[in-house]
Tab-separated table of C-alpha atoms and ligand atoms in Angstrom:
chain	number	residue	atom	x	y	z
A	1	MET	CA	1.945	-39.413	-17.562
A	2	LYS	CA	1.865	-39.516	-13.769
A	3	ARG	CA	5.301	-38.119	-12.986
A	4	PHE	CA	4.228	-36.419	-9.749
A	5	GLU	CA	2.440	-39.292	-8.043
A	6	GLY	CA	3.454	-39.289	-4.373
A	7	LYS	CA	5.050	-35.847	-4.748
A	8	ASN	CA	4.272	-32.639	-2.933
A	9	VAL	CA	4.949	-29.494	-4.903
A	10	VAL	CA	4.993	-25.847	-3.788
A	11	ILE	CA	4.007	-23.420	-6.534
A	12	THR	CA	4.142	-19.609	-6.334
A	13	GLY	CA	2.355	-17.252	-8.687
A	14	ALA	CA	-0.276	-19.970	-8.661
A	15	ALA	CA	-3.331	-17.721	-8.968
A	16	ALA	CA	-2.940	-17.083	-12.690
A	17	GLY	CA	-1.012	-17.627	-15.885
A	18	ILE	CA	2.000	-19.921	-15.949
A	19	GLY	CA	1.842	-20.723	-12.214
A	20	GLN	CA	-1.800	-21.724	-12.464
A	21	ALA	CA	-1.124	-23.853	-15.546
A	22	THR	CA	1.796	-25.480	-13.713
A	23	ALA	CA	-0.461	-26.325	-10.774
A	24	GLN	CA	-2.974	-27.886	-13.169
A	25	ARG	CA	-0.320	-29.904	-14.985
A	26	ILE	CA	1.237	-31.198	-11.780
A	27	ALA	CA	-2.163	-32.053	-10.312
A	28	GLU	CA	-3.106	-33.821	-13.542
A	29	GLU	CA	0.068	-35.866	-13.200
A	30	GLY	CA	-0.778	-37.005	-9.671
A	31	GLY	CA	0.983	-34.408	-7.493
A	32	ASN	CA	-0.365	-32.555	-4.467
A	33	VAL	CA	0.085	-28.806	-4.579
A	34	ALA	CA	0.646	-25.929	-2.149
A	35	LEU	CA	-0.428	-22.774	-3.946
A	36	ILE	CA	1.036	-19.390	-3.018
A	37	ASP	CA	0.064	-16.006	-4.438
A	38	ILE	CA	-0.919	-12.477	-3.468
A	39	ASN	CA	-4.296	-12.957	-5.205
A	40	ALA	CA	-6.658	-14.892	-2.908
A	41	GLU	CA	-9.493	-15.112	-5.412
A	42	GLY	CA	-7.245	-16.523	-8.110
A	43	LEU	CA	-5.826	-19.028	-5.644
A	44	ALA	CA	-9.307	-20.334	-4.859
A	45	GLY	CA	-9.885	-20.890	-8.594
A	46	THR	CA	-6.599	-22.761	-9.008
A	47	LYS	CA	-7.364	-24.914	-5.946
A	48	LYS	CA	-10.615	-26.002	-7.607
A	49	LEU	CA	-8.842	-26.777	-10.883
A	50	ALA	CA	-6.228	-28.877	-9.060
A	51	GLU	CA	-8.823	-30.696	-6.986
A	52	ALA	CA	-10.757	-31.532	-10.155
A	53	HIS	CA	-7.733	-33.673	-11.063
A	54	GLY	CA	-7.953	-35.456	-7.713
A	55	ALA	CA	-5.059	-33.554	-6.136
A	56	LYS	CA	-4.873	-32.314	-2.584
A	57	ALA	CA	-4.415	-28.552	-2.719
A	58	TRP	CA	-3.651	-25.952	-0.060
A	59	VAL	CA	-3.677	-22.186	-0.587
A	60	TYR	CA	-1.611	-19.462	1.076
A	61	GLU	CA	-2.067	-15.756	0.460
A	62	CYS	CA	1.343	-14.138	0.521
A	63	ASN	CA	3.291	-11.272	-0.988
A	64	VAL	CA	6.687	-12.683	-1.996
A	65	THR	CA	8.389	-9.405	-1.068
A	66	ASP	CA	7.660	-10.121	2.600
A	67	GLY	CA	10.452	-12.519	3.533
A	68	ALA	CA	9.080	-13.294	6.994
A	69	ARG	CA	5.634	-14.103	5.608
A	70	VAL	CA	7.156	-16.216	2.833
A	71	LYS	CA	8.985	-18.295	5.442
A	72	GLU	CA	5.824	-18.617	7.503
A	73	VAL	CA	3.691	-19.907	4.605
A	74	ILE	CA	6.350	-22.230	3.216
A	75	ASP	CA	6.932	-23.767	6.652
A	76	GLN	CA	3.150	-24.085	6.982
A	77	ALA	CA	2.909	-25.715	3.555
A	78	ALA	CA	5.577	-28.221	4.561
A	79	GLU	CA	3.633	-29.019	7.720
A	80	ASP	CA	0.296	-29.305	5.900
A	81	MET	CA	1.699	-31.498	3.135
A	82	GLY	CA	3.986	-33.607	5.324
A	83	GLY	CA	7.064	-32.159	3.594
A	84	PHE	CA	7.718	-31.313	-0.026
A	85	ASP	CA	10.444	-32.125	-2.537
A	86	THR	CA	9.674	-29.760	-5.405
A	87	LEU	CA	9.358	-25.977	-5.799
A	88	CYS	CA	8.102	-24.130	-8.876
A	89	HIS	CA	8.521	-20.396	-8.317
A	90	CYS	CA	6.463	-18.447	-10.878
A	91	ALA	CA	5.387	-15.244	-9.084
A	92	GLY	CA	6.578	-12.163	-10.920
A	93	ILE	CA	5.649	-8.868	-12.569
A	94	LEU	CA	6.594	-7.018	-15.732
A	95	ARG	CA	6.655	-3.224	-16.025
A	96	THR	CA	8.232	-1.136	-18.774
A	97	TYR	CA	9.787	2.300	-18.549
A	98	HIS	CA	12.148	4.551	-20.416
A	99	THR	CA	15.062	3.822	-18.105
A	100	HIS	CA	16.200	7.428	-17.767
A	101	GLU	CA	12.703	8.394	-16.663
A	102	MET	CA	11.936	5.633	-14.188
A	103	SER	CA	11.927	6.414	-10.502
A	104	PHE	CA	14.072	4.618	-7.928
A	105	GLU	CA	10.828	3.337	-6.455
A	106	GLN	CA	9.784	1.743	-9.760
A	107	TRP	CA	13.194	0.092	-10.111
A	108	HIS	CA	13.109	-1.252	-6.553
A	109	ASN	CA	9.559	-2.559	-6.900
A	110	ILE	CA	10.498	-4.801	-9.838
A	111	ILE	CA	13.729	-5.993	-8.230
A	112	ASP	CA	11.916	-6.585	-4.967
A	113	ILE	CA	9.201	-8.806	-6.435
A	114	ASN	CA	11.197	-10.638	-9.093
A	115	LEU	CA	14.662	-10.992	-7.587
A	116	ASN	CA	14.330	-10.516	-3.829
A	117	GLY	CA	11.071	-12.493	-3.990
A	118	THR	CA	12.922	-15.358	-5.676
A	119	PHE	CA	15.550	-15.268	-2.952
A	120	TYR	CA	12.942	-15.258	-0.153
A	121	VAL	CA	11.010	-18.145	-1.705
A	122	ASN	CA	14.110	-20.236	-2.478
A	123	HIS	CA	15.649	-19.433	0.915
A	124	ALA	CA	12.530	-20.573	2.761
A	125	ALA	CA	12.077	-23.683	0.607
A	126	LEU	CA	15.678	-24.937	0.654
A	127	PRO	CA	15.685	-26.416	4.182
A	128	HIS	CA	12.587	-28.442	3.271
A	129	LEU	CA	13.857	-29.478	-0.167
A	130	LEU	CA	17.172	-30.628	1.293
A	131	LYS	CA	15.449	-33.005	3.710
A	132	ASN	CA	14.880	-35.252	0.676
A	133	ARG	CA	17.496	-37.455	-0.975
A	134	PHE	CA	16.466	-35.836	-4.270
A	135	SER	CA	14.692	-32.529	-4.795
A	136	ALA	CA	14.070	-29.982	-7.530
A	137	LEU	CA	13.434	-26.297	-7.866
A	138	VAL	CA	12.445	-24.389	-10.988
A	139	ASN	CA	12.644	-20.595	-11.105
A	140	CYS	CA	11.101	-18.382	-13.792
A	141	SER	CA	13.501	-16.182	-15.688
A	142	SER	CA	12.629	-14.483	-18.995
A	143	THR	CA	14.007	-14.036	-22.503
A	144	SER	CA	14.640	-10.441	-21.446
A	145	ALA	CA	17.487	-11.768	-19.282
A	146	ILE	CA	19.453	-13.133	-22.235
A	147	GLY	CA	18.000	-11.241	-25.206
A	148	SER	CA	17.975	-7.485	-25.690
A	149	HIS	CA	14.640	-6.061	-24.648
A	150	PRO	CA	14.110	-2.299	-24.570
A	151	TRP	CA	12.400	-0.515	-21.650
A	152	MET	CA	12.944	-3.480	-19.356
A	153	ALA	CA	16.232	-2.636	-17.653
A	154	ALA	CA	14.876	-3.508	-14.208
A	155	TYR	CA	12.889	-6.512	-15.383
A	156	ALA	CA	15.829	-7.873	-17.401
A	157	ALA	CA	18.217	-7.308	-14.499
A	158	SER	CA	15.861	-9.050	-12.087
A	159	LYS	CA	15.452	-12.047	-14.411
A	160	GLY	CA	19.183	-12.189	-15.167
A	161	GLY	CA	19.702	-12.277	-11.417
A	162	VAL	CA	17.298	-15.202	-11.190
A	163	ILE	CA	19.422	-17.198	-13.658
A	164	SER	CA	22.667	-16.380	-11.841
A	165	MET	CA	21.198	-17.191	-8.470
A	166	THR	CA	19.755	-20.488	-9.677
A	167	ARG	CA	23.102	-21.569	-11.128
A	168	ALA	CA	24.771	-20.721	-7.816
A	169	LEU	CA	22.221	-22.857	-5.973
A	170	TYR	CA	22.881	-25.768	-8.332
A	171	GLN	CA	26.577	-25.689	-7.561
A	172	GLU	CA	26.083	-25.215	-3.838
A	173	TYR	CA	23.573	-28.016	-3.303
A	174	VAL	CA	24.166	-30.513	-6.124
A	175	LYS	CA	25.861	-32.943	-3.733
A	176	GLN	CA	22.779	-32.829	-1.521
A	177	GLY	CA	20.570	-34.035	-4.368
A	178	LEU	CA	19.049	-30.700	-5.437
A	179	ARG	CA	18.402	-29.880	-9.068
A	180	ALA	CA	18.025	-26.130	-9.663
A	181	ASN	CA	16.994	-24.934	-13.119
A	182	CYS	CA	15.233	-22.021	-14.798
A	183	VAL	CA	12.540	-21.872	-17.399
A	184	VAL	CA	13.033	-18.910	-19.718
A	185	PRO	CA	9.635	-18.014	-21.162
A	186	GLY	CA	8.816	-15.446	-23.808
A	187	GLY	CA	5.554	-14.640	-25.555
A	188	ILE	CA	3.245	-16.665	-23.316
A	189	ALA	CA	-0.302	-15.266	-23.449
A	190	THR	CA	-1.003	-14.452	-19.803
A	191	ALA	CA	-2.210	-11.348	-17.975
A	192	LEU	CA	1.413	-10.267	-17.556
A	193	HIS	CA	1.936	-10.509	-21.281
A	194	GLY	CA	-1.478	-9.053	-22.211
A	195	ASP	CA	-0.885	-6.049	-19.953
A	196	PHE	CA	2.438	-5.333	-21.652
A	197	LYS	CA	2.491	-1.749	-22.824
A	198	ALA	CA	5.489	0.020	-24.277
A	199	PRO	CA	6.139	3.339	-22.537
A	200	ALA	CA	4.794	6.483	-24.214
A	201	GLY	CA	6.641	7.449	-27.388
A	202	ALA	CA	8.464	4.096	-27.636
A	203	ASP	CA	9.905	3.042	-31.000
A	204	MET	CA	8.271	-0.371	-31.516
A	205	GLU	CA	10.907	-1.384	-34.058
A	206	LEU	CA	13.282	-1.823	-31.135
A	207	LEU	CA	11.216	-4.764	-29.942
A	208	LYS	CA	11.559	-6.775	-33.151
A	209	GLY	CA	14.310	-9.118	-31.920
A	210	ALA	CA	12.193	-10.180	-28.963
A	211	MET	CA	9.296	-11.563	-31.015
A	212	PRO	CA	8.767	-15.207	-32.035
A	213	PHE	CA	7.948	-15.973	-35.687
A	214	VAL	CA	5.175	-18.245	-34.485
A	215	GLY	CA	2.173	-16.894	-32.565
A	216	PHE	CA	2.143	-16.441	-28.813
A	217	ALA	CA	1.730	-19.604	-26.760
A	218	LYS	CA	-0.593	-20.656	-23.969
A	219	PRO	CA	0.463	-20.802	-20.303
A	220	ALA	CA	0.323	-24.607	-20.615
A	221	HIS	CA	3.252	-24.432	-23.057
A	222	ALA	CA	5.488	-22.936	-20.380
A	223	ALA	CA	3.967	-25.145	-17.670
A	224	SER	CA	4.914	-28.282	-19.585
A	225	VAL	CA	8.559	-27.182	-19.565
A	226	ILE	CA	8.393	-26.381	-15.854
A	227	ALA	CA	6.800	-29.777	-15.183
A	228	PHE	CA	9.575	-31.463	-17.170
A	229	LEU	CA	12.304	-29.636	-15.238
A	230	ALA	CA	10.576	-30.404	-11.941
A	231	SER	CA	10.113	-34.095	-12.748
A	232	ASP	CA	12.427	-37.089	-12.704
A	233	ASP	CA	12.427	-36.949	-16.515
A	234	ALA	CA	14.920	-34.110	-16.044
A	235	ARG	CA	17.058	-36.199	-13.689
A	236	TYR	CA	20.232	-35.286	-15.578
A	237	VAL	CA	19.345	-31.617	-16.149
A	238	ASN	CA	20.866	-29.298	-13.579
A	239	GLY	CA	22.124	-25.739	-13.229
A	240	THR	CA	20.767	-24.648	-16.586
A	241	GLU	CA	17.960	-22.878	-18.447
A	242	VAL	CA	15.372	-24.076	-20.943
A	243	ARG	CA	13.795	-21.481	-23.200
A	244	ALA	CA	10.063	-21.657	-23.958
A	245	ASP	CA	9.854	-18.732	-26.367
A	246	GLY	CA	8.800	-20.178	-29.719
A	247	GLY	CA	12.378	-19.684	-30.885
A	248	ALA	CA	12.271	-15.905	-30.461
A	249	LEU	CA	15.923	-15.764	-29.417
A	250	SER	CA	17.138	-18.472	-31.793
B	301	NAD	N1	4.094	-14.501	-19.965
B	301	NAD	C1	5.295	-14.420	-20.515
B	301	NAD	O1	5.455	-14.315	-21.749
B	301	NAD	C2	6.523	-14.449	-19.632
B	301	NAD	C3	7.764	-14.227	-20.261
B	301	NAD	C4	8.895	-14.267	-19.495
B	301	NAD	C5	8.837	-14.538	-18.150
B	301	NAD	N2	7.629	-14.746	-17.560
B	301	NAD	C6	7.635	-15.013	-16.118
B	301	NAD	O2	6.776	-16.076	-15.807
B	301	NAD	C7	6.255	-15.887	-14.488
B	301	NAD	C8	4.745	-16.027	-14.509
B	301	NAD	O3	4.224	-14.948	-15.273
B	301	NAD	P1	2.821	-15.011	-16.019
B	301	NAD	O4	3.061	-14.630	-17.428
B	301	NAD	O5	2.136	-16.272	-15.697
B	301	NAD	O6	2.121	-13.745	-15.333
B	301	NAD	P2	0.705	-13.606	-14.583
B	301	NAD	O7	0.556	-12.165	-14.318
B	301	NAD	O8	-0.363	-14.308	-15.359
B	301	NAD	O9	0.945	-14.418	-13.233
B	301	NAD	C9	1.841	-13.947	-12.245
B	301	NAD	C10	1.310	-14.348	-10.891
B	301	NAD	O10	2.238	-13.850	-9.911
B	301	NAD	C11	1.476	-13.267	-8.865
B	301	NAD	N3	2.255	-12.237	-8.191
B	301	NAD	C12	2.666	-11.049	-8.702
B	301	NAD	N4	3.295	-10.344	-7.769
B	301	NAD	C13	3.280	-11.095	-6.635
B	301	NAD	C14	3.768	-10.889	-5.324
B	301	NAD	N5	4.396	-9.754	-4.972
B	301	NAD	N6	3.595	-11.875	-4.411
B	301	NAD	C15	2.959	-13.021	-4.741
B	301	NAD	N7	2.447	-13.249	-5.962
B	301	NAD	C16	2.619	-12.299	-6.898
B	301	NAD	C17	0.244	-12.678	-9.550
B	301	NAD	O11	-0.803	-12.446	-8.627
B	301	NAD	C18	-0.070	-13.732	-10.579
B	301	NAD	O12	-0.936	-14.717	-10.078
B	301	NAD	C19	6.740	-14.506	-14.022
B	301	NAD	O13	7.867	-14.663	-13.194
B	301	NAD	C20	7.121	-13.826	-15.321
B	301	NAD	O14	8.104	-12.843	-15.129
B	301	NAD	C21	6.467	-14.700	-18.277
């Protein structure tokens, strides 16, 4: 499939995991990619992987919590690429805490990266996306937003916010040709997932409902859903969420 031929795609969280796999998939399908992440070394690796598929790739080191910097790099990406019509926003973190013990700072850090970061990235990308007759954005939520995951009050709230925000964007911009959807991953074997640690003294039985019956999946299995949502194959899919969780919440 070459669904991204002639397309320019901005991808955040592109240094690792699902974002990196998304960059590879889009490059493999003929797209050019602007890669954004806080991790410069990882970005260089993803650039090489994308270029190996014949894609043009640009990298931008950026912390998504810095709204001014986000705007600067997304405007720069638009200039470097000659505009873009697709955004895949994957940057995010997961931390777990017993909620009554977590500090305000820990709460704000998760909300800042996952929810405010999504706003900054979408806000900066929208003027560029809307220059096109048709455009698409895909945000990364999580099964924690719609399931019941212990120790993740901040993470779940941030990812629930991502779904709500994305639906609002759909409604606001649908007449201007934007499609705005979320992927809802769960159990994808990435650093974020591998680093998952329940807080001290946690009752692991509480996590049962969050687990898929099948094994954990590869980043490519979430990237393929993102690529679908970002592509014209999803022409009639808008303002919604697609779960890639091995059926964990089914
Ligand atoms: N892996 C899963 O099972 C899973 C489940 C649900 C949701 N998600 C979501 O999918 C997305 C991708 O996660 P992943 O599993 O690939 O994790 P990952 O840790 O492999 O990749 C996340 C990327 O985001 C980048 N990042 C983190 N904070 C950043 C910041 N402040 N500014 C810029 N970049 C930043 C990291 O450097 C990294 O490259 C995240 O939004 C995550 O919440 C993943």
